[in-house]
Short mmCIF file of C-alpha atoms in Angstrom, two decimals:
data_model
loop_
_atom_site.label_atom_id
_atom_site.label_comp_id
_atom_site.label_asym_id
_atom_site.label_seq_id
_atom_site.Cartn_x
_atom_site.Cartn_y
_atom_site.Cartn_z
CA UNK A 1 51.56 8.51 -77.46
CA UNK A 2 52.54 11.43 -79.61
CA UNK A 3 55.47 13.68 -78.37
CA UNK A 4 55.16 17.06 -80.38
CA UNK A 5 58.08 17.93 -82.16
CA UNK A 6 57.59 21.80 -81.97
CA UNK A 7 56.84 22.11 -78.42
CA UNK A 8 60.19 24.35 -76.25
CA UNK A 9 61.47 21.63 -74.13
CA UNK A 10 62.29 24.43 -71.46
CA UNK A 11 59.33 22.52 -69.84
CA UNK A 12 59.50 18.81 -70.30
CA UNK A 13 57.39 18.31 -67.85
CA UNK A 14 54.60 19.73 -69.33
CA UNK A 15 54.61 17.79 -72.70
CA UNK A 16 55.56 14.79 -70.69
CA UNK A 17 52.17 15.35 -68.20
CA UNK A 18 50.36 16.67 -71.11
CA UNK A 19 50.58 13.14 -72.59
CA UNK A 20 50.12 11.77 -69.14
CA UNK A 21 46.40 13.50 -68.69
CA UNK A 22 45.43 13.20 -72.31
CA UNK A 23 44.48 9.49 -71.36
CA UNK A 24 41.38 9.75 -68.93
CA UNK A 25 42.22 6.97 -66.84
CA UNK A 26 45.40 9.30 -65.28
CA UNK A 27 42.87 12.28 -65.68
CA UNK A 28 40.61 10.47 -62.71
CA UNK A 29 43.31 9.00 -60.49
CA UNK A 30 45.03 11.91 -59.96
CA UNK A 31 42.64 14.24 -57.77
CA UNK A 32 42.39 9.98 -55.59
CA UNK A 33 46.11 10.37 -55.45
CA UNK A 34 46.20 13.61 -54.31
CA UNK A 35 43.78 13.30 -51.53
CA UNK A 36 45.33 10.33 -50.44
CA UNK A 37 48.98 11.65 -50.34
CA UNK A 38 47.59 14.63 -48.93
CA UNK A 39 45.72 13.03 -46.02
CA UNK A 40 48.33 10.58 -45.52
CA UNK A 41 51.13 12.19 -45.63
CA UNK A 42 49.31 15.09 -43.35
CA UNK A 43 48.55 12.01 -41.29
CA UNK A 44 52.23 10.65 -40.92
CA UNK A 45 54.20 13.86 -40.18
CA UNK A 46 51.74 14.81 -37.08
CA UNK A 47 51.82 11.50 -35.79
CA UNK A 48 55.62 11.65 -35.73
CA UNK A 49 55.41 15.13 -34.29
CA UNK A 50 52.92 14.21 -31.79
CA UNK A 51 53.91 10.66 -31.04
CA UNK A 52 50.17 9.49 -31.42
CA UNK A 53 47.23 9.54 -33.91
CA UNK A 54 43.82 11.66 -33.85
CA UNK A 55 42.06 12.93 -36.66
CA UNK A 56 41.43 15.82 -34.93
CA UNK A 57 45.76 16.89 -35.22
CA UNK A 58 44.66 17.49 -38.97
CA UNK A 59 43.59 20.79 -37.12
CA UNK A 60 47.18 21.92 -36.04
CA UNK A 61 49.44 21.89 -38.89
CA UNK A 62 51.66 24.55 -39.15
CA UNK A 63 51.90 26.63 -41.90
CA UNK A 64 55.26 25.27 -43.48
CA UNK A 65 53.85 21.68 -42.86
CA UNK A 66 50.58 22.33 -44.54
CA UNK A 67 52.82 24.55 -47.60
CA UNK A 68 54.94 20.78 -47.72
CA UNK A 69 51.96 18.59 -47.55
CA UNK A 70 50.31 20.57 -50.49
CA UNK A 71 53.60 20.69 -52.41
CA UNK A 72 53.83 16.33 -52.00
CA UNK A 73 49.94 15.97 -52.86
CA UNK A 74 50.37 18.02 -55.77
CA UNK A 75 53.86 16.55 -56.80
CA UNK A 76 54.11 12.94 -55.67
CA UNK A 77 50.97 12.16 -57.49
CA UNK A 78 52.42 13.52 -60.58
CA UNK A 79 55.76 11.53 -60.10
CA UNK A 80 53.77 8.15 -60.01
CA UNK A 81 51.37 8.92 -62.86
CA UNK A 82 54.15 10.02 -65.42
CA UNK A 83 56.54 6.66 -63.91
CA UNK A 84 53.61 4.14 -64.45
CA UNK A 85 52.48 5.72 -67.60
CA UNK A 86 56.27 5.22 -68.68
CA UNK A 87 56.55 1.60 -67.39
CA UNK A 88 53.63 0.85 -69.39
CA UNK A 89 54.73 1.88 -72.39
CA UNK A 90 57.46 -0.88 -73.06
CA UNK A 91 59.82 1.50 -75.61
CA UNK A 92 60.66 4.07 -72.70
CA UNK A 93 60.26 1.46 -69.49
CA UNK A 94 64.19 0.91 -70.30
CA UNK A 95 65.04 4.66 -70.58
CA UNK A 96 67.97 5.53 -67.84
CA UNK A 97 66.56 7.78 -64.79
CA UNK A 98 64.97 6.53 -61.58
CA UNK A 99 62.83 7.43 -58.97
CA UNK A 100 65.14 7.62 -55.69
CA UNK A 101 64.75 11.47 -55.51
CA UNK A 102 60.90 10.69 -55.51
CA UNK A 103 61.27 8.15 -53.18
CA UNK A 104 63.85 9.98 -50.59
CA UNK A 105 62.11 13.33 -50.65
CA UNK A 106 59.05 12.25 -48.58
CA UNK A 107 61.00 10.32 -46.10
CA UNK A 108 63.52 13.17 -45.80
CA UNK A 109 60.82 15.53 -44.85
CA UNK A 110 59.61 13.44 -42.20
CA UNK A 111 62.95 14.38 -40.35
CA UNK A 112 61.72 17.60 -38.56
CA UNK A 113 58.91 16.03 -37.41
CA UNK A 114 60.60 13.12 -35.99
CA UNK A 115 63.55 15.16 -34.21
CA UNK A 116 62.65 18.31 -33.26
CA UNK A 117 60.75 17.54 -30.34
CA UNK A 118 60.89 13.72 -29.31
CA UNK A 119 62.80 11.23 -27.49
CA UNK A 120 64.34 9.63 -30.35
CA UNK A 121 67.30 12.05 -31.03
CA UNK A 122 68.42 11.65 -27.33
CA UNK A 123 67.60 8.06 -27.39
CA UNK A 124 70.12 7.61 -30.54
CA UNK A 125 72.49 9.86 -28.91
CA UNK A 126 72.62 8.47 -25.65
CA UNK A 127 74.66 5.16 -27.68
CA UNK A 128 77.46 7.42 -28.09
CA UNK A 129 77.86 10.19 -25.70
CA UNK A 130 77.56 11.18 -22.05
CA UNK A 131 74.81 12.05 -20.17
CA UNK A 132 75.85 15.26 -19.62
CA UNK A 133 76.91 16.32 -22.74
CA UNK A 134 73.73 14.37 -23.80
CA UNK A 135 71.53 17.15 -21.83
CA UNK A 136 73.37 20.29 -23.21
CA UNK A 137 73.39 19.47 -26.43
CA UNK A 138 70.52 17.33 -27.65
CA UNK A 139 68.16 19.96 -27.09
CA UNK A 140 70.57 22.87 -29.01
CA UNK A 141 70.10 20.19 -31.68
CA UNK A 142 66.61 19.80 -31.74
CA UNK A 143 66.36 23.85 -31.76
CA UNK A 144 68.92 23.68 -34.79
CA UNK A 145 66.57 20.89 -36.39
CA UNK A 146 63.17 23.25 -35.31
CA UNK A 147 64.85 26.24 -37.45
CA UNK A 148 65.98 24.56 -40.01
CA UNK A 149 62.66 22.71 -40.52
CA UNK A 150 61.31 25.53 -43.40
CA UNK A 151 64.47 24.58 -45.68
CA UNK A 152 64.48 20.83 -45.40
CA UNK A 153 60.88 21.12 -46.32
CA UNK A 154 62.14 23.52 -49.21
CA UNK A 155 64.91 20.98 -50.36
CA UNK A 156 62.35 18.20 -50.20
CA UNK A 157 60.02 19.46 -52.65
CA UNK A 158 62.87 20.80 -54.73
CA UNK A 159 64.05 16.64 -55.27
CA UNK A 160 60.39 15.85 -55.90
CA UNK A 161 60.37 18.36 -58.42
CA UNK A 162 63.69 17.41 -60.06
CA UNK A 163 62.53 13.71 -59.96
CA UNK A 164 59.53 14.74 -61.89
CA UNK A 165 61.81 16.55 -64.55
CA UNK A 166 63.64 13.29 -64.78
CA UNK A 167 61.22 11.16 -65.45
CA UNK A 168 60.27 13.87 -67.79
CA UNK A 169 63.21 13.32 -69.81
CA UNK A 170 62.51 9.36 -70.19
CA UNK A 171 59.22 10.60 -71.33
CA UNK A 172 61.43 12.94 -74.01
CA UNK A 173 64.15 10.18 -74.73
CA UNK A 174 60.97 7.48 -75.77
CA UNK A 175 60.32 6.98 -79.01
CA UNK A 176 58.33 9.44 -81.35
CA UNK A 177 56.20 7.34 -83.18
CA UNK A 178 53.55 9.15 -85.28
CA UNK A 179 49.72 8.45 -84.50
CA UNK A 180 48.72 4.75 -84.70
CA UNK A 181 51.46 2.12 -84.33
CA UNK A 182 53.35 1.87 -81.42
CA UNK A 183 56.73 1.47 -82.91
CA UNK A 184 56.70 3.47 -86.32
CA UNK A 185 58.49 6.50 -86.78
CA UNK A 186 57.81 9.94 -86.75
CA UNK A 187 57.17 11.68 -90.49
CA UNK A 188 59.24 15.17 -90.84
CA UNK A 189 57.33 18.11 -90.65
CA UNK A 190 57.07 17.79 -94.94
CA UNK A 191 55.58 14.44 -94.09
CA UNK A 192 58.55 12.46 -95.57
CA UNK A 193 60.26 9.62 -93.61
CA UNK A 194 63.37 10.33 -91.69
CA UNK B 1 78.40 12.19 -82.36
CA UNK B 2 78.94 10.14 -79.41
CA UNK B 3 78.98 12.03 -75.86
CA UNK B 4 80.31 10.55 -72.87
CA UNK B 5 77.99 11.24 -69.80
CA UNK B 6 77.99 9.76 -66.21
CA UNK B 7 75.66 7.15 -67.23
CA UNK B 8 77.11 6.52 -70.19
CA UNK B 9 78.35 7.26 -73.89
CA UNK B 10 75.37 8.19 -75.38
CA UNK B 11 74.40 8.44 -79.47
CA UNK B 12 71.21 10.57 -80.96
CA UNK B 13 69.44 7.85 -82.60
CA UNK B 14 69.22 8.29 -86.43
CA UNK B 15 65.57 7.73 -86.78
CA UNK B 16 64.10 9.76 -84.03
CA UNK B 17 67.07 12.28 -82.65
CA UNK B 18 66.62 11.11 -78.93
CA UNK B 19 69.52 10.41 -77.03
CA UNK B 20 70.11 6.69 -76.61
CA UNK B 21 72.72 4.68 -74.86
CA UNK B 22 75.44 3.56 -76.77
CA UNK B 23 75.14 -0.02 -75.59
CA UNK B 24 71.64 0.24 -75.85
CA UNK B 25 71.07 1.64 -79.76
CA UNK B 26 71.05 -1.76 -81.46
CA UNK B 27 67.64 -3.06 -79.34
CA UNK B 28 66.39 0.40 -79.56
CA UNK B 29 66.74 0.37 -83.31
CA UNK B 30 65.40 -3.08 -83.38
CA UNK B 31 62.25 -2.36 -81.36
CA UNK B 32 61.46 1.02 -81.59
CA UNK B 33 62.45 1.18 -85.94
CA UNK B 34 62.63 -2.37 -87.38
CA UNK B 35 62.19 -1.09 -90.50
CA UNK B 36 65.15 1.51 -90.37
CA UNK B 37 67.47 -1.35 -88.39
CA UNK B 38 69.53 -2.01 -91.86
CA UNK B 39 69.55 1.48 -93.61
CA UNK B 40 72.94 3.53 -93.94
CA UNK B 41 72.00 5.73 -91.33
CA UNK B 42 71.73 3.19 -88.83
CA UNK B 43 74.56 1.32 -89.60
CA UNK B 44 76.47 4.35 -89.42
CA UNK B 45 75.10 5.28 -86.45
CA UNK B 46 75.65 1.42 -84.90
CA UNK B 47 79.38 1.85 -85.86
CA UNK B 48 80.04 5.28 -84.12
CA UNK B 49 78.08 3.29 -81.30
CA UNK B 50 80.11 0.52 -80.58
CA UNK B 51 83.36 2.47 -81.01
CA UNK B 52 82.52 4.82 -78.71
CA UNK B 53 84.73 4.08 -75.34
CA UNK B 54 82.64 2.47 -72.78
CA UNK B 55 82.09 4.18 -69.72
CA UNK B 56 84.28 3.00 -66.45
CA UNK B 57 82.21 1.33 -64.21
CA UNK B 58 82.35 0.60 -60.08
CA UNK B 59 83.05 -2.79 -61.34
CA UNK B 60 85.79 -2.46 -63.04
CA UNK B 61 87.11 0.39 -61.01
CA UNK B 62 87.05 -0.90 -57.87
CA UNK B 63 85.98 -4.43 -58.47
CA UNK B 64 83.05 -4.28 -56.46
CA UNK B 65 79.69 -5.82 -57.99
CA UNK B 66 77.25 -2.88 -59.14
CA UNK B 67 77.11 -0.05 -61.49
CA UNK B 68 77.26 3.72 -60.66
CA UNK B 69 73.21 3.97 -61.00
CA UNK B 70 72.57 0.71 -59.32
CA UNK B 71 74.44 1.58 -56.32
CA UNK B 72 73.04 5.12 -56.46
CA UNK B 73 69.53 3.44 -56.06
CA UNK B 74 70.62 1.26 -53.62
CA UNK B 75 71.89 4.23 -51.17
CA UNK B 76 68.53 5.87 -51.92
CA UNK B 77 67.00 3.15 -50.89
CA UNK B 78 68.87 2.58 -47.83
CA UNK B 79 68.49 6.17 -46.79
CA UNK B 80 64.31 5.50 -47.16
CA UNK B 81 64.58 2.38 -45.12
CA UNK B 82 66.50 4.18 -42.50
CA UNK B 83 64.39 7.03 -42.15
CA UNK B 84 61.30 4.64 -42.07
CA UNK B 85 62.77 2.27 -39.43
CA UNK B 86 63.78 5.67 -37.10
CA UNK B 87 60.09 7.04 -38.01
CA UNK B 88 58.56 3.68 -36.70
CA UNK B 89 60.81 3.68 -33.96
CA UNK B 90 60.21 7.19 -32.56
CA UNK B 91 56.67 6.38 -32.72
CA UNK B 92 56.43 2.46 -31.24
CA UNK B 93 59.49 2.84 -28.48
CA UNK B 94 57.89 3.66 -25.02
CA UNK B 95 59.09 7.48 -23.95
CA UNK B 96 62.11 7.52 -21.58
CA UNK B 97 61.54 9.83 -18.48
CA UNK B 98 64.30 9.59 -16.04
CA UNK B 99 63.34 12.19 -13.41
CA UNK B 100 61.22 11.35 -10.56
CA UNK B 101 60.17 7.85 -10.52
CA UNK B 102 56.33 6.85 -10.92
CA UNK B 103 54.82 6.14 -7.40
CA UNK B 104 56.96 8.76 -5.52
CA UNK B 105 56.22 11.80 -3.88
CA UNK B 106 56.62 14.82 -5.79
CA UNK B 107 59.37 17.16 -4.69
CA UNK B 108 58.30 20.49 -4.34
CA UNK B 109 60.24 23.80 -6.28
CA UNK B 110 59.81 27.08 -7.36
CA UNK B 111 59.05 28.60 -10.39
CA UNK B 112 57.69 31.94 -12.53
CA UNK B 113 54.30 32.38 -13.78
CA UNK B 114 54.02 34.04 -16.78
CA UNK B 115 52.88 37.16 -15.34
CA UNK B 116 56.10 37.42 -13.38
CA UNK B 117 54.81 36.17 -9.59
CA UNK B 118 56.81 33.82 -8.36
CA UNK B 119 55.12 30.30 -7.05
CA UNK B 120 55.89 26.68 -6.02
CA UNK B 121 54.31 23.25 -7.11
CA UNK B 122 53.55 22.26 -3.20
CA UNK B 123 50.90 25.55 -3.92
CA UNK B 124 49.05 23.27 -6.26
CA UNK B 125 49.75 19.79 -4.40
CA UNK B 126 46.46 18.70 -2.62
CA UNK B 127 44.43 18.34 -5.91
CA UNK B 128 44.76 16.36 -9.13
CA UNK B 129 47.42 18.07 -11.39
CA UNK B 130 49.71 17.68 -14.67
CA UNK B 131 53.17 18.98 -14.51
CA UNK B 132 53.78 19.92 -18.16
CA UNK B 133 57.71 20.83 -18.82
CA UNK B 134 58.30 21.79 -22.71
CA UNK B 135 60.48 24.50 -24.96
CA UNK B 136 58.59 27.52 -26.19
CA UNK B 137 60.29 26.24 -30.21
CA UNK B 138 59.82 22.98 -29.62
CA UNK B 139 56.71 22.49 -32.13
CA UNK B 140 55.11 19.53 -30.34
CA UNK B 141 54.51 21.68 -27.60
CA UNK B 142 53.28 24.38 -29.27
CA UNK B 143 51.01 21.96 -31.33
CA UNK B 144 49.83 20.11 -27.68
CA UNK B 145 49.17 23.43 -26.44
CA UNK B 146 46.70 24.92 -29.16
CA UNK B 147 44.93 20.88 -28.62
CA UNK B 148 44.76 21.38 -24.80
CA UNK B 149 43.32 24.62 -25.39
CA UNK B 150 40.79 23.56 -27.95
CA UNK B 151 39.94 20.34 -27.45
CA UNK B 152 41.35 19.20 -23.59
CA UNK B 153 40.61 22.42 -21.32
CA UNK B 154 37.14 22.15 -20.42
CA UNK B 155 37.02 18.78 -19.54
CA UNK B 156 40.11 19.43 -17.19
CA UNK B 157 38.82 22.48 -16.02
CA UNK B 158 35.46 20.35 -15.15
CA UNK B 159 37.27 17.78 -13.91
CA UNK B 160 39.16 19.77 -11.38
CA UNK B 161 42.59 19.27 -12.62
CA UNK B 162 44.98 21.86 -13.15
CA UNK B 163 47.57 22.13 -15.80
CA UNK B 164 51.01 23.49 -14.50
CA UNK B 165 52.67 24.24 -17.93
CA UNK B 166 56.24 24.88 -17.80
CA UNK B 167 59.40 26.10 -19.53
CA UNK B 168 62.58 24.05 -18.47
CA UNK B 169 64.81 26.52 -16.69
CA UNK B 170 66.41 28.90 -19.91
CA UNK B 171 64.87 26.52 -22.40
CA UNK B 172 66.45 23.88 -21.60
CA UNK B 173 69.70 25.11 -21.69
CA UNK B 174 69.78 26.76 -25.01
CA UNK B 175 68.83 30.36 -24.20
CA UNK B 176 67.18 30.38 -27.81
CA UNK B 177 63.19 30.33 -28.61
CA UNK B 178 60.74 33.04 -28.13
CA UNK B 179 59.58 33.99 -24.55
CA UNK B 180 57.19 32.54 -22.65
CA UNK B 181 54.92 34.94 -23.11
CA UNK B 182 54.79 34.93 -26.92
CA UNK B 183 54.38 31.40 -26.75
CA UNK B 184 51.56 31.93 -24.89
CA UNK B 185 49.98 34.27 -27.36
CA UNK B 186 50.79 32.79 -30.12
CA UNK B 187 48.98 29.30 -28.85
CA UNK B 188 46.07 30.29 -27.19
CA UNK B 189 46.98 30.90 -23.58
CA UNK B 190 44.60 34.07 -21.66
CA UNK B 191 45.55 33.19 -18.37
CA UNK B 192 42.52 30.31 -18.35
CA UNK B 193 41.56 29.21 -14.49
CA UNK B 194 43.29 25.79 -13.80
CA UNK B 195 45.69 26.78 -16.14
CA UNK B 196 49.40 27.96 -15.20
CA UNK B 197 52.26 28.89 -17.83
CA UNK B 198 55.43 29.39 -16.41
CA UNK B 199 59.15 28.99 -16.49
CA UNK B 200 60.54 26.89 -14.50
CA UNK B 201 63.50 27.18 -11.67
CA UNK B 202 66.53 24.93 -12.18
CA UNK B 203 66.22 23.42 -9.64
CA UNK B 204 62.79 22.45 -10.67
CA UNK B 205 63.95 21.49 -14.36
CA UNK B 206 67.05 19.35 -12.91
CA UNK B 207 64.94 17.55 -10.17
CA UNK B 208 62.16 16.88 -13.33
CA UNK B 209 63.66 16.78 -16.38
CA UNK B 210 67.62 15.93 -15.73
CA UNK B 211 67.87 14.89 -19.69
CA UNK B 212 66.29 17.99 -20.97
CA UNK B 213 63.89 16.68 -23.09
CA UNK B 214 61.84 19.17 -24.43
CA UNK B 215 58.11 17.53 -24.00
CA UNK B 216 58.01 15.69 -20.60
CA UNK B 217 55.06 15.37 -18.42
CA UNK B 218 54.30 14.06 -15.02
CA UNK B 219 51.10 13.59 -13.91
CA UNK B 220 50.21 13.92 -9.72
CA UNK B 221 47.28 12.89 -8.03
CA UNK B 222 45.60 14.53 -4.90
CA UNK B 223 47.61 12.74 -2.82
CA UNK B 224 51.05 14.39 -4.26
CA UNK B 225 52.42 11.38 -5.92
CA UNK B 226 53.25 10.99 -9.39
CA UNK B 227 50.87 8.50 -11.00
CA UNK B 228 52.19 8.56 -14.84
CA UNK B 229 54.59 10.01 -16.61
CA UNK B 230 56.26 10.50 -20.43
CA UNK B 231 57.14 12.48 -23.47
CA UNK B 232 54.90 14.15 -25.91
CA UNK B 233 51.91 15.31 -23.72
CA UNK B 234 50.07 16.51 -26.78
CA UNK B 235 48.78 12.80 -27.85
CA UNK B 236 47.85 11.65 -24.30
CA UNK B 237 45.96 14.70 -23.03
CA UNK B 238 43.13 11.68 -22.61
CA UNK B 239 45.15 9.38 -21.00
CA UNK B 240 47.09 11.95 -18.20
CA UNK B 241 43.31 13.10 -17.39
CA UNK B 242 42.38 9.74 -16.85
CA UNK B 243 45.42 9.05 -14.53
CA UNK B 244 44.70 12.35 -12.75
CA UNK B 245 41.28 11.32 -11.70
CA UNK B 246 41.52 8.11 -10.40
#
């Protein structure tokens, strides 16, 4: 693992994934990761929306679903490589940072899906209000939910995308060690010991 | 120079320059630069370290039994587990209809087709039929429509079952959403025989669909009873054509 010295860390993410990919193993789970997060995920949100499974609903994704399901099979993938690759390597597995954004974003985006159109909202509601009140204003809800569905998809892929900055940074805070042994330290750029 | 953070007071570690946790520079010294551990600029660095003030934690500040970042993660966590339970939920729990009753007759009412004529179900009673009520922004319907239109029609259409598709009276309730007829545009609707598009009266939308759901379906054999109903038409197009022909 070698963490160059000269790079702009403007981008950590970059250096961090650069390291990530140089290692083939990553290199070749990443497009399995991606289709599976893809499918799945693709999978999940219209069998929430839907309330049932078929292939076939693959078909009918909108186009601010299909821009979110992209955005997770592009990003999520990502967030696990650069985590495991970090957990492996035992000097940065104790850096500080988590992966609770990475973990909340997909399950936050799942919200539009699950609301906007099904009996669940009305079925939660129903605990605490009237009927009434229940039938005028579950469904302004939902519409509320329906509109808003663009920007929680938005805000979703924004925490997936500052939980792969994080980790990241525990990829930036690791050691430096120069090529070899895990554990030495870096040379200056003269070559001299720090 | 120490800096005091949310996490933590945290120290550039002599060796390498990353940030490290104050509490946490002596093991990273030790197993990241054994052979720096007991150099000046280490010790130096160890005793700016441990003077550095110690970050107040939940613990101490309120007593309670986890750190800022533990309970953090917890909460996270929690959140995750209650979306998943609420996703597993909306898709396991058996759909809620409270209008009219499976087995009974179904009432007759009025409502608009979408090229402004007005009609009444007890026009269509006499033959197999699904009563579809939905919102023109509710997404599932949208969604159910473009699958009953490309997947669904024909065999309806074959079997001899017609598809009254209906907006609850002013959407239910909410005045917002496009029109009926942009709905049916932008889904796939061309005035199809055996298929109706409408909006409903509301009378019609009270008598069928008093909790304004926005996805509710009955389906109503020749006979002019209701056979089966539920929520979210779009994943049991199979299933209400099944019911419809027996």
């Amino acid at each position: 693992m070698t963490v160059p010295e000269s790079r702009p860390v403007r981008f950590p993410e970059a250096i961090a994934l650069e390291a990530v990919f140089a290692e083939r193993a990553y290199l070749a789970a990443y497009p399995v990761l991606v289709a599976a997060v893809g499918i799945g995920y693709a999978v999940l949100l219209q069998t929430l929306l839907l309330g049932g499974f078929d292939w076939a609903y693959l078909r009918y994704l909108s186009l601010p679903t299909g821009l979110l399901v992209a955005g997770m099979a592009v990003l999520l993938p990502m967030i696990i490589l650069l985590n495991f690759y970090l957990w492996r390597h035992p000097q940065c597995a104790r850096a500080p940072g988590n992966g609770s954004g990475a973990a909340l974003s997909p399950a936050l985006a799942t919200l539009p899906s699950m609301i906007c159109c099904g009996p669940l909202l009305p079925s939660l509601l129903a605990l605490f209000v009237s009927g009434t009140t229940l039938s005028t204003s579950v469904p302004q809800l939902q519409y509320w939910i329906g509109a808003l569905e663009p920007y929680l998809y938005a805000g979703a892929l924004l925490l997936l995308w500052g939980s792969l900055r994080m980790a990241a940074r525990r990829y930036r805070t690791c050691e430096r060690p120069s090529e070899g042994r895990v554990g030495a330290v870096s040379p200056d750029r003269n070559g001299h010991p720090p | 120079m120490a800096k005091t953070r949310r996490s933590g007071t945290t120290v550039r570690c002599p060796a390498c320059a990353s940030l490290v946790r104050a509490d946490r520079l002596r093991s990273h010294l030790g197993s990241v630069h054994p052979e720096l551990k007991e150099s000046p600029a280490a010790q130096a660095a160890l005793r700016t370290a441990e003077s550095a003030p110690k970050p107040p934690t939940l613990r101490k500040a309120r007593g309670a039994g986890v750190s800022g970042w533990t309970r953090g993660r917890i909460l996270g966590m929690a959140i995750v587990v209650v979306i998943a339970a609420l996703a597993a939920y909306a898709v396991l729990r058996p759909p809620p209809v409270t209008g009219v009753a499976d087995g009974a007759a179904a009432p007759d009412f009025s409502f608009t087709t979408v090229s402004g004529s007005a009609s009444s179900l007890g026009a269509y009673l006499g033959h197999p039929l699904v009563l579809w009520f939905v919102a023109t922004f509710c997404s599932s319907c949208g969604e159910g429509t473009q699958i009953f239109d490309q997947q669904y029609y024909s065999s309806y259409h074959t079997a001899g079952v017609t598809v009254l598709e209906l907006e609850s009276y002013n959407n239910d309730g909410t005045g917002e959403g496009p029109s009926v007829s942009a709905f049916a545009s932008a889904y796939g609707y061309t005035g199809q025989p055996g298929w109706v598009l409408g909006t409903a009266s509301a009378h019609g939308t009270r008598l069928y669909n008093p909790q304004s759901d926005l996805d509710v379906y009955y389906v109503i054999n020749a006979q002019g009873n209701v056979v089966l109903s539920g929520t979210g038409l779009g994943s049991n197009f199979g299933g209400a054509l099944q019911a419809a022909t027996q």
